[in-house]
Short mmCIF file of C-alpha atoms and ligand atoms in Angstrom, two decimals:
data_model
loop_
_atom_site.label_atom_id
_atom_site.label_comp_id
_atom_site.label_asym_id
_atom_site.label_seq_id
_atom_site.Cartn_x
_atom_site.Cartn_y
_atom_site.Cartn_z
CA MET H 514 189.49 69.56 87.44
CA PHE H 515 188.21 72.95 86.18
CA GLU H 516 188.88 75.90 88.55
CA LYS H 517 186.27 78.19 87.13
CA VAL H 518 183.55 77.16 84.56
CA LEU H 519 182.26 79.82 82.00
CA ILE H 520 178.16 78.79 82.29
CA ALA H 521 177.49 80.16 78.39
CA ASN H 522 173.15 80.00 78.66
CA ARG H 523 170.21 81.48 80.65
CA GLY H 524 167.45 80.05 82.68
CA GLU H 525 166.98 77.08 85.07
CA ILE H 526 169.59 75.46 82.84
CA ALA H 527 171.94 77.96 83.82
CA LEU H 528 171.02 77.72 87.56
CA ARG H 529 171.49 73.75 87.01
CA LEU H 530 175.06 73.83 85.97
CA HIS H 531 175.77 76.45 88.79
CA ARG H 532 174.71 74.34 91.14
CA ALA H 533 176.80 71.47 89.97
CA CYS H 534 179.95 73.50 89.77
CA ARG H 535 179.05 74.97 93.25
CA GLU H 536 179.04 71.80 94.86
CA MET H 537 182.23 70.61 92.93
CA GLY H 538 184.22 73.45 94.27
CA ILE H 539 184.22 74.85 91.13
CA ARG H 540 183.81 78.75 90.92
CA THR H 541 181.13 80.12 88.07
CA VAL H 542 181.09 83.02 85.65
CA ALA H 543 177.56 83.79 84.33
CA VAL H 544 177.84 85.76 80.77
CA HIS H 545 174.05 86.97 80.14
CA SER H 546 172.10 89.80 78.08
CA THR H 547 171.00 93.14 79.26
CA ALA H 548 167.80 91.69 79.46
CA ASP H 549 168.56 89.00 82.28
CA THR H 550 171.03 91.06 84.79
CA ASP H 551 168.20 90.14 87.50
CA ALA H 552 168.48 86.48 87.12
CA MET H 553 168.72 84.05 90.00
CA HIS H 554 172.48 82.51 88.14
CA VAL H 555 173.69 86.11 87.68
CA ARG H 556 173.25 87.00 91.26
CA LEU H 557 174.06 83.48 92.54
CA ALA H 558 177.83 83.37 90.32
CA ASP H 559 180.70 84.38 91.27
CA GLU H 560 181.35 86.79 88.78
CA ALA H 561 178.61 88.05 85.86
CA VAL H 562 179.87 89.57 82.48
CA CYS H 563 177.31 91.71 80.41
CA ILE H 564 177.90 90.17 76.83
CA GLY H 565 175.44 92.04 74.80
CA PRO H 566 171.74 93.34 74.37
CA PRO H 567 168.71 91.20 74.99
CA ALA H 568 168.41 89.56 71.31
CA ALA H 569 170.33 85.98 71.29
CA MET H 570 172.36 86.74 68.30
CA ASP H 571 174.13 89.52 70.01
CA SER H 572 174.67 87.71 73.13
CA TYR H 573 174.05 83.86 73.75
CA LEU H 574 174.84 83.45 70.31
CA ASN H 575 177.87 85.81 70.56
CA ILE H 576 180.58 83.71 70.19
CA PRO H 577 183.40 86.14 70.24
CA SER H 578 181.78 88.43 73.59
CA ILE H 579 181.29 84.87 75.10
CA LEU H 580 185.87 84.03 74.00
CA ALA H 581 185.93 87.71 75.14
CA ALA H 582 184.25 86.87 79.09
CA ALA H 583 186.20 83.64 79.25
CA GLU H 584 189.47 85.72 78.84
CA ILE H 585 188.60 88.60 81.48
CA THR H 586 187.70 86.24 84.22
CA GLY H 587 190.65 83.44 83.87
CA SER H 588 187.54 80.54 82.68
CA ASP H 589 188.90 77.12 82.37
CA GLY H 590 185.50 75.14 80.95
CA ILE H 591 183.11 76.26 79.13
CA HIS H 592 179.21 75.16 79.25
CA PRO H 593 177.54 75.53 76.51
CA GLY H 594 173.95 74.18 78.22
CA TYR H 595 170.97 73.22 75.77
CA GLY H 596 169.83 75.15 72.78
CA PHE H 597 172.18 78.18 71.67
CA LEU H 598 175.82 77.04 71.07
CA SER H 599 175.09 73.75 72.57
CA GLU H 600 175.57 72.08 69.45
CA ASN H 601 177.44 74.34 67.57
CA ALA H 602 180.93 72.06 66.28
CA GLU H 603 182.48 75.45 65.35
CA PHE H 604 181.90 76.75 68.65
CA ALA H 605 183.44 73.95 70.29
CA HIS H 606 185.86 73.89 68.01
CA ILE H 607 187.00 77.69 68.78
CA VAL H 608 186.78 77.64 72.25
CA GLU H 609 189.41 74.25 72.16
CA GLU H 610 191.29 76.42 69.57
CA HIS H 611 191.56 79.25 72.40
CA GLY H 612 192.79 77.26 74.92
CA TYR H 613 189.55 76.10 76.84
CA THR H 614 187.88 73.16 77.49
CA PHE H 615 184.47 72.53 75.78
CA ILE H 616 182.23 70.97 78.46
CA GLY H 617 180.78 68.45 75.82
CA PRO H 618 181.27 65.98 73.07
CA SER H 619 184.04 66.25 70.43
CA GLU H 620 183.58 68.90 67.82
CA GLN H 621 183.74 65.52 65.39
CA HIS H 622 180.84 64.40 67.16
CA ILE H 623 178.87 67.34 67.54
CA ARG H 624 179.52 67.54 63.35
CA ILE H 625 178.20 64.20 62.25
CA MET H 626 175.49 64.08 64.29
CA GLY H 627 173.99 67.50 63.01
CA ASP H 628 173.98 66.38 59.56
CA LYS H 629 170.83 64.31 59.96
CA ILE H 630 171.98 62.23 56.73
CA GLN H 631 175.03 61.67 58.24
CA ALA H 632 173.87 60.89 61.47
CA LYS H 633 171.49 58.02 59.83
CA GLN H 634 174.73 56.76 58.27
CA THR H 635 176.94 56.58 61.20
CA VAL H 636 174.84 54.87 63.49
CA ARG H 637 173.45 52.59 61.14
CA GLU H 638 177.20 51.21 59.93
CA LEU H 639 177.32 50.79 63.78
CA GLY H 640 174.29 48.68 63.68
CA ILE H 641 171.62 50.58 65.55
CA PRO H 642 168.15 49.80 63.82
CA VAL H 643 167.21 53.11 61.32
CA VAL H 644 164.07 53.98 59.66
CA PRO H 645 164.07 52.85 56.18
CA GLY H 646 164.66 55.01 53.68
CA SER H 647 166.87 56.14 51.11
CA GLU H 648 170.69 55.40 51.53
CA GLY H 649 171.66 59.09 51.88
CA ALA H 650 170.59 62.16 49.93
CA VAL H 651 168.31 61.92 47.37
CA SER H 652 168.18 64.89 44.28
CA ASP H 653 167.45 63.46 41.36
CA PRO H 654 163.38 63.59 41.40
CA GLU H 655 162.99 60.36 38.67
CA GLU H 656 165.58 58.25 41.39
CA ALA H 657 163.82 59.39 44.29
CA LYS H 658 160.33 58.64 43.31
CA ALA H 659 161.09 55.62 42.65
CA LEU H 660 162.75 55.06 45.83
CA ALA H 661 159.25 56.39 47.02
CA GLU H 662 157.16 53.75 45.40
CA ASP H 663 159.55 50.73 46.49
CA MET H 664 159.46 51.99 50.08
CA GLY H 665 155.38 52.54 49.87
CA TYR H 666 153.39 55.40 50.78
CA PRO H 667 153.19 57.32 52.95
CA VAL H 668 156.63 58.82 52.80
CA LEU H 669 158.26 61.23 55.11
CA ILE H 670 160.88 63.76 53.17
CA LYS H 671 163.19 65.51 55.61
CA ALA H 672 166.07 68.15 55.88
CA ALA H 673 169.38 67.03 55.67
CA SER H 674 170.19 69.85 58.40
CA GLY H 675 166.46 69.86 60.25
CA GLY H 676 165.95 68.29 63.60
CA GLY H 677 163.84 68.76 65.43
CA GLY H 678 160.66 68.60 63.27
CA ARG H 679 161.41 71.60 61.19
CA GLY H 680 162.08 71.07 56.91
CA MET H 681 159.81 67.87 57.03
CA LYS H 682 157.15 67.09 54.03
CA LEU H 683 154.46 64.08 54.28
CA VAL H 684 153.24 62.87 51.12
CA ARG H 685 150.79 59.92 51.19
CA GLN H 686 150.57 59.47 47.70
CA ALA H 687 152.58 59.27 44.57
CA ASP H 688 151.09 62.57 42.67
CA GLU H 689 151.86 64.50 45.08
CA PHE H 690 155.75 63.58 45.60
CA ALA H 691 157.39 65.88 43.12
CA ALA H 692 155.62 68.68 44.01
CA ALA H 693 156.99 67.94 47.49
CA LEU H 694 160.16 67.25 46.85
CA GLU H 695 160.41 70.45 45.16
CA ALA H 696 158.98 72.43 48.05
CA ALA H 697 161.11 70.25 50.71
CA ARG H 698 164.35 71.46 48.75
CA THR H 699 163.49 75.00 48.20
CA GLU H 700 162.50 75.60 51.96
CA SER H 701 165.30 74.04 53.26
CA LYS H 702 167.53 76.06 51.25
CA ALA H 703 166.24 78.89 52.66
CA ALA H 704 166.11 77.83 56.11
CA PHE H 705 169.57 76.09 56.22
CA ASN H 706 171.42 77.04 53.15
CA ASP H 707 171.55 73.02 52.22
CA ASP H 708 169.10 71.72 49.70
CA ALA H 709 170.24 68.10 50.81
CA VAL H 710 166.75 65.90 51.84
CA TYR H 711 166.71 62.33 52.29
CA LEU H 712 163.31 59.92 52.08
CA GLU H 713 161.64 58.02 55.20
CA LYS H 714 159.18 55.24 55.41
CA TYR H 715 156.04 57.48 58.00
CA LEU H 716 155.43 56.19 60.87
CA GLU H 717 151.57 56.74 61.41
CA ARG H 718 151.60 56.61 65.43
CA PRO H 719 155.25 55.82 67.18
CA ARG H 720 156.51 56.89 70.85
CA HIS H 721 159.15 59.34 70.93
CA ILE H 722 161.97 57.02 73.37
CA GLU H 723 165.15 58.57 73.81
CA VAL H 724 168.51 56.40 75.63
CA GLN H 725 170.59 58.13 78.10
CA VAL H 726 174.76 57.95 77.33
CA ILE H 727 177.60 58.79 78.56
CA GLY H 728 181.01 57.96 77.57
CA ASP H 729 184.18 59.17 78.70
CA GLY H 730 186.41 59.12 75.44
CA THR H 731 188.03 56.08 76.32
CA GLY H 732 185.75 53.53 74.51
CA LYS H 733 183.74 53.10 77.93
CA VAL H 734 179.68 53.81 77.43
CA VAL H 735 177.39 53.21 79.68
CA HIS H 736 173.72 53.72 79.21
CA LEU H 737 171.18 55.22 81.82
CA GLY H 738 168.18 53.95 80.64
CA GLU H 739 165.27 55.91 78.63
CA ARG H 740 162.74 58.37 78.66
CA ASP H 741 159.30 58.90 77.01
CA CYS H 742 158.93 62.29 75.69
CA SER H 743 155.88 61.43 73.02
CA LEU H 744 153.73 63.98 74.92
CA GLN H 745 154.32 66.77 72.39
CA ARG H 746 153.09 69.82 70.88
CA ARG H 747 154.36 71.05 67.85
CA ASN H 748 157.74 69.36 68.24
CA GLN H 749 157.81 71.29 71.53
CA LYS H 750 158.07 68.24 74.82
CA VAL H 751 155.53 69.39 77.51
CA LEU H 752 156.08 66.29 79.86
CA GLU H 753 158.74 63.64 79.55
CA GLU H 754 158.50 60.88 82.02
CA ALA H 755 161.14 57.59 82.67
CA PRO H 756 160.95 54.52 82.18
CA SER H 757 158.80 54.41 79.14
CA PRO H 758 155.52 52.88 80.29
CA ALA H 759 155.67 50.83 76.76
CA LEU H 760 159.57 48.87 77.64
CA ASN H 761 159.54 45.80 79.49
CA ASP H 762 162.93 45.08 81.50
CA ALA H 763 164.38 42.91 78.46
CA ALA H 764 163.26 45.77 75.68
CA ARG H 765 165.20 48.23 77.73
CA LYS H 766 168.40 46.31 78.19
CA ALA H 767 168.31 45.09 74.89
CA ILE H 768 168.20 48.60 73.21
CA GLY H 769 170.75 49.94 75.74
CA GLN H 770 173.11 47.39 74.82
CA THR H 771 172.56 48.16 70.87
CA VAL H 772 173.00 51.82 72.15
CA VAL H 773 176.28 51.03 74.37
CA GLU H 774 178.30 49.52 71.40
CA ALA H 775 177.61 51.36 68.63
CA LEU H 776 178.91 54.54 70.77
CA SER H 777 182.12 52.60 72.47
CA LYS H 778 182.95 51.95 68.93
CA ILE H 779 183.28 55.77 67.88
CA LYS H 780 184.77 56.23 71.93
CA TYR H 781 182.07 58.74 72.02
CA THR H 782 182.45 61.45 74.84
CA SER H 783 180.35 63.09 76.82
CA LEU H 784 176.83 63.05 77.20
CA GLY H 785 174.38 61.40 74.54
CA THR H 786 171.04 61.18 73.63
CA VAL H 787 169.99 58.60 71.28
CA GLU H 788 166.39 59.56 69.59
CA PHE H 789 164.45 56.78 68.52
CA LEU H 790 160.79 56.13 67.20
CA TYR H 791 159.13 52.79 68.60
CA GLU H 792 155.96 51.41 67.08
CA ASP H 793 154.92 47.91 67.03
CA GLY H 794 157.80 47.21 69.77
CA GLU H 795 160.44 48.39 67.23
CA PHE H 796 162.92 51.14 67.52
CA TYR H 797 163.88 52.81 64.90
CA PHE H 798 166.59 55.40 65.15
CA ILE H 799 165.76 59.73 64.02
CA GLU H 800 168.50 61.61 65.48
CA MET H 801 171.14 61.72 68.33
CA ASN H 802 171.54 65.01 70.91
CA THR H 803 175.14 65.70 71.30
CA ARG H 804 174.13 67.77 74.62
CA LEU H 805 172.93 67.92 77.88
CA GLN H 806 168.94 68.26 77.48
CA VAL H 807 166.67 69.50 79.22
CA GLU H 808 164.40 66.85 80.33
CA HIS H 809 167.61 64.73 82.01
CA PRO H 810 166.62 65.46 85.58
CA VAL H 811 164.23 62.29 84.75
CA THR H 812 166.92 60.13 84.29
CA GLU H 813 168.62 61.36 87.39
CA ALA H 814 165.88 60.53 89.10
CA ILE H 815 165.38 57.20 88.56
CA THR H 816 169.60 56.72 88.74
CA GLY H 817 170.35 58.60 91.45
CA ILE H 818 173.32 60.32 88.87
CA ASP H 819 174.06 63.84 88.99
CA LEU H 820 174.38 63.62 85.26
CA VAL H 821 176.12 67.44 85.39
CA ARG H 822 178.64 66.81 87.48
CA GLU H 823 179.31 63.85 85.42
CA GLN H 824 179.90 65.11 82.54
CA ILE H 825 181.76 68.45 83.84
CA ARG H 826 183.96 65.26 85.33
CA ILE H 827 184.57 63.64 82.27
CA ALA H 828 185.53 67.28 80.41
CA ALA H 829 187.96 67.67 82.93
CA GLY H 830 189.92 64.14 81.83
CA ALA H 831 188.64 61.68 84.32
CA PRO H 832 187.59 58.23 83.69
CA LEU H 833 183.30 57.29 83.65
CA SER H 834 183.11 56.55 87.70
CA PHE H 835 180.73 53.32 87.22
CA ASP H 836 180.17 50.60 85.15
CA GLN H 837 176.93 49.22 83.54
CA ASP H 838 176.49 47.14 86.16
CA ASP H 839 176.65 49.52 88.76
CA ILE H 840 173.21 51.42 87.04
CA ARG H 841 170.14 50.54 89.34
CA PHE H 842 167.01 52.23 88.52
CA SER H 843 164.66 52.86 90.95
CA GLY H 844 161.10 53.79 90.59
CA HIS H 845 159.52 56.42 88.06
CA ALA H 846 159.77 60.07 87.72
CA ILE H 847 158.08 62.64 85.56
CA GLU H 848 159.24 66.09 84.36
CA CYS H 849 156.51 68.57 83.36
CA ARG H 850 157.77 71.74 81.52
CA ILE H 851 156.30 74.84 83.20
CA ASN H 852 156.07 77.56 80.48
CA ALA H 853 155.17 81.11 80.96
CA GLU H 854 152.36 81.07 78.20
CA HIS H 855 148.96 80.70 78.55
CA PRO H 856 147.52 76.72 78.83
CA ARG H 857 144.93 76.66 75.83
CA THR H 858 145.84 79.33 73.37
CA PHE H 859 150.09 78.26 74.11
CA VAL H 860 150.59 82.82 73.20
CA PRO H 861 153.41 83.25 75.47
CA SER H 862 153.03 85.10 78.64
CA PRO H 863 156.04 86.58 79.86
CA GLY H 864 156.19 89.72 82.45
CA LEU H 865 156.29 90.56 86.42
CA VAL H 866 155.55 87.24 88.85
CA GLY H 867 153.99 87.87 91.52
CA ASP H 868 153.82 85.61 94.21
CA PHE H 869 156.20 82.33 93.85
CA HIS H 870 155.98 79.25 95.67
CA ALA H 871 157.73 75.82 94.48
CA PRO H 872 156.17 72.66 95.86
CA GLY H 873 158.40 70.65 97.78
CA GLY H 874 158.58 67.36 99.85
CA LEU H 875 159.53 63.99 99.62
CA GLY H 876 160.47 63.14 95.68
CA VAL H 877 160.06 66.81 94.18
CA ARG H 878 162.36 68.70 92.72
CA VAL H 879 161.95 72.49 91.25
CA ASP H 880 164.68 73.63 88.29
CA SER H 881 163.59 76.90 88.19
CA GLY H 882 165.19 80.45 88.07
CA LEU H 883 161.86 82.13 89.14
CA TYR H 884 161.46 84.30 92.24
CA ALA H 885 158.11 86.86 93.70
CA GLY H 886 159.01 90.23 91.65
CA TYR H 887 160.78 88.57 88.58
CA ARG H 888 160.20 89.92 85.35
CA ILE H 889 160.41 87.31 82.73
CA PRO H 890 161.92 88.72 79.76
CA PRO H 891 159.93 88.40 76.55
CA TYR H 892 163.09 87.55 74.19
CA TYR H 893 163.51 83.89 74.95
CA ASP H 894 161.61 80.43 75.39
CA SER H 895 158.48 80.12 77.46
CA LEU H 896 159.87 77.57 79.99
CA ILE H 897 160.29 79.20 83.56
CA ALA H 898 160.24 75.99 86.00
CA LYS H 899 160.90 72.19 85.63
CA LEU H 900 158.70 70.43 87.71
CA VAL H 901 160.32 66.85 88.25
CA VAL H 902 158.67 64.25 90.56
CA HIS H 903 159.81 60.48 91.66
CA GLY H 904 157.60 58.07 93.42
CA SER H 905 158.65 54.04 93.53
CA THR H 906 155.86 53.21 91.31
CA ARG H 907 154.18 55.34 88.30
CA ASN H 908 151.15 55.36 90.24
CA ASP H 909 152.93 57.03 92.97
CA CYS H 910 154.57 59.46 90.89
CA LEU H 911 151.05 60.49 89.61
CA MET H 912 149.39 60.95 92.69
CA ARG H 913 152.50 63.11 93.88
CA LEU H 914 152.68 64.96 91.14
CA ASN H 915 149.06 65.61 91.02
CA ARG H 916 149.54 66.84 94.64
CA ALA H 917 152.60 68.87 94.00
CA LEU H 918 151.02 70.93 90.66
CA GLY H 919 148.48 71.57 93.31
CA GLU H 920 151.30 73.22 95.77
CA PHE H 921 152.71 75.57 92.40
CA VAL H 922 152.14 79.03 92.74
CA ILE H 923 153.12 82.01 89.92
CA ASP H 924 151.11 84.40 90.12
CA GLY H 925 151.13 87.61 87.67
CA ILE H 926 151.33 85.58 84.56
CA GLU H 927 149.80 82.92 82.70
CA VAL H 928 151.49 79.79 83.19
CA ASN H 929 150.54 76.04 82.42
CA ILE H 930 150.26 74.23 85.03
CA PRO H 931 146.38 73.59 84.61
CA LEU H 932 146.74 71.70 81.12
CA HIS H 933 149.47 69.40 83.34
CA ALA H 934 146.74 68.86 86.13
CA ASP H 935 144.70 68.41 83.10
CA LEU H 936 146.80 66.02 81.11
CA ILE H 937 147.35 63.93 83.87
CA GLN H 938 143.91 62.95 84.91
CA GLN H 939 143.05 61.71 81.48
CA GLN H 940 142.54 57.78 81.31
CA ASN H 941 144.93 57.37 78.34
CA PHE H 942 147.39 59.07 80.14
CA ILE H 943 146.93 57.19 83.55
CA ASP H 944 147.20 54.11 81.29
CA GLY H 945 150.50 55.07 79.78
CA ASP H 946 148.80 54.87 76.22
CA TYR H 947 149.66 57.43 74.06
CA HIS H 948 151.60 58.15 71.11
CA ILE H 949 153.42 61.59 69.59
CA HIS H 950 150.31 62.69 68.49
CA TRP H 951 148.11 61.98 71.14
CA LEU H 952 148.59 65.31 72.85
CA GLU H 953 147.58 67.13 69.80
CA GLU H 954 144.41 65.02 69.00
CA PHE H 955 143.46 65.73 72.60
CA LEU H 956 143.83 69.41 72.79
CA GLU H 957 141.69 69.54 69.46
CA GLN H 958 139.35 67.73 70.94
CA GLN H 959 138.80 69.95 73.97
CA GLU H 960 138.24 72.94 71.63
C1 MV4 E 1310 159.38 60.67 61.48
C2 MV4 E 1310 157.93 60.38 62.16
C3 MV4 E 1310 157.34 59.44 61.60
N1 MV4 E 1310 157.95 58.80 60.38
N2 MV4 E 1310 160.16 60.08 60.90
C4 MV4 E 1310 159.93 65.48 63.89
C5 MV4 E 1310 161.14 65.76 64.54
C6 MV4 E 1310 162.43 64.56 64.28
N3 MV4 E 1310 163.17 65.17 65.36
C7 MV4 E 1310 161.88 63.69 63.48
N4 MV4 E 1310 159.92 64.06 63.90
C8 MV4 E 1310 159.58 62.46 63.26
N5 MV4 E 1310 160.31 61.77 62.38
C9 MV4 E 1310 159.14 59.05 60.50
N6 MV4 E 1310 160.08 58.31 59.37
C10 MV4 E 1310 157.33 61.40 63.13
C11 MV4 E 1310 158.26 62.72 63.54
C12 MV4 E 1310 157.22 63.27 64.33
C13 MV4 E 1310 158.04 63.64 65.81
C14 MV4 E 1310 158.70 62.79 66.25
C15 MV4 E 1310 159.10 63.15 67.54
C16 MV4 E 1310 158.40 63.96 68.47
C17 MV4 E 1310 157.18 64.02 67.93
C18 MV4 E 1310 156.93 64.23 66.89
C19 MV4 E 1310 155.92 65.08 66.28
C20 MV4 E 1310 155.78 65.06 64.70
C21 MV4 E 1310 156.77 64.29 63.91
#
């Protein structure tokens, strides 16, 4: 097992990682920018090293500084959290080359899944259903247009190096295609230094459902059910739940088995999330995330498994401690992402936190590094807390969530708690009847 893990991240996830390590008897090293000296996880960690100025490029993305911190502290493992360097194959490679253990998937798997064309080709060959589209990149405009005609409009042009919604162009009719392709390639080149794009049939009103997996590198892979992440705005998830209101046990088992069989063939190691669009009872792969995700606690709530602990154990060379048959799904969980932003304009609202009181009680978990008197720096993501509520049924979960949101006090800054309180009162949400565009349509109506 690791003796000392360096936490190459900040905010609530750095605290989450610290807590898992502390419970496992592993010492922790916080690395932080000059803007994060007063962060909760920096105070709690066994050691802290300042790695640079506020700009992420100079601190949380500064690989030489992070490696220097690992060396001077004698760390043996490095956990990247989510975002920042978590899906940087080059970072995983350099970490291992310097004799540390990267707590995450293999460098090769990160690299494959980072290229959306390669990812799609790989998982399709492994038996996972994908969105109908071009086989690989398209470059010749005539050939691309012919493909689009065959597929039928609307068609979505996606950047190979994109993901998370960046670099997409929707084409509704043939006469728009040539210009859209040109624009997509130019923008992709500028944003990612890669002009490779591919085509997909556009799904109009799908849900976004992702399957959580964990593998130990021996070919043993277990799925931990799905999360429904359809409630989003501008590709930023707002609320996630597990299980998805759209799936029954048979559908869950079927997609879980398909994913497990596929990933066991490549001996997938560590945590992973396979993302699907789900429409009219069918799953279509879009991307795979090779990291611990923000919304992992909803899966922890319904399975009782500490995902971070398992991820660390596996990185230390231990085999998975459970089989698929050991997984029991229990009740329902919802996560509300609490952001420091105006609840309607979404304008970020960093600054000094006044009173702070987190809700508690049975079935309520709050992951947050906030405390009264803490100053939220303006340089990073606006996520400041995750409220995760568990109940024996979806209705119990909703009642408890309503109660917990009402208890939450974060003074001094604007937060999106009122948005969540409003959202969970909507009949479509109560009925579980929503899709990836539902929230944006709801917000437009409200204007
Ligand atoms: C799609 C799609 C519809 N049809 N692909 C956006 C982010 C990236 N991960 C994939 N995305 C989409 N791909 C096809 N063929 C709609 C989206 C999409 C979306 C997907 C998941 C969650 C939120 C979304 C918001 C807008 C568009």
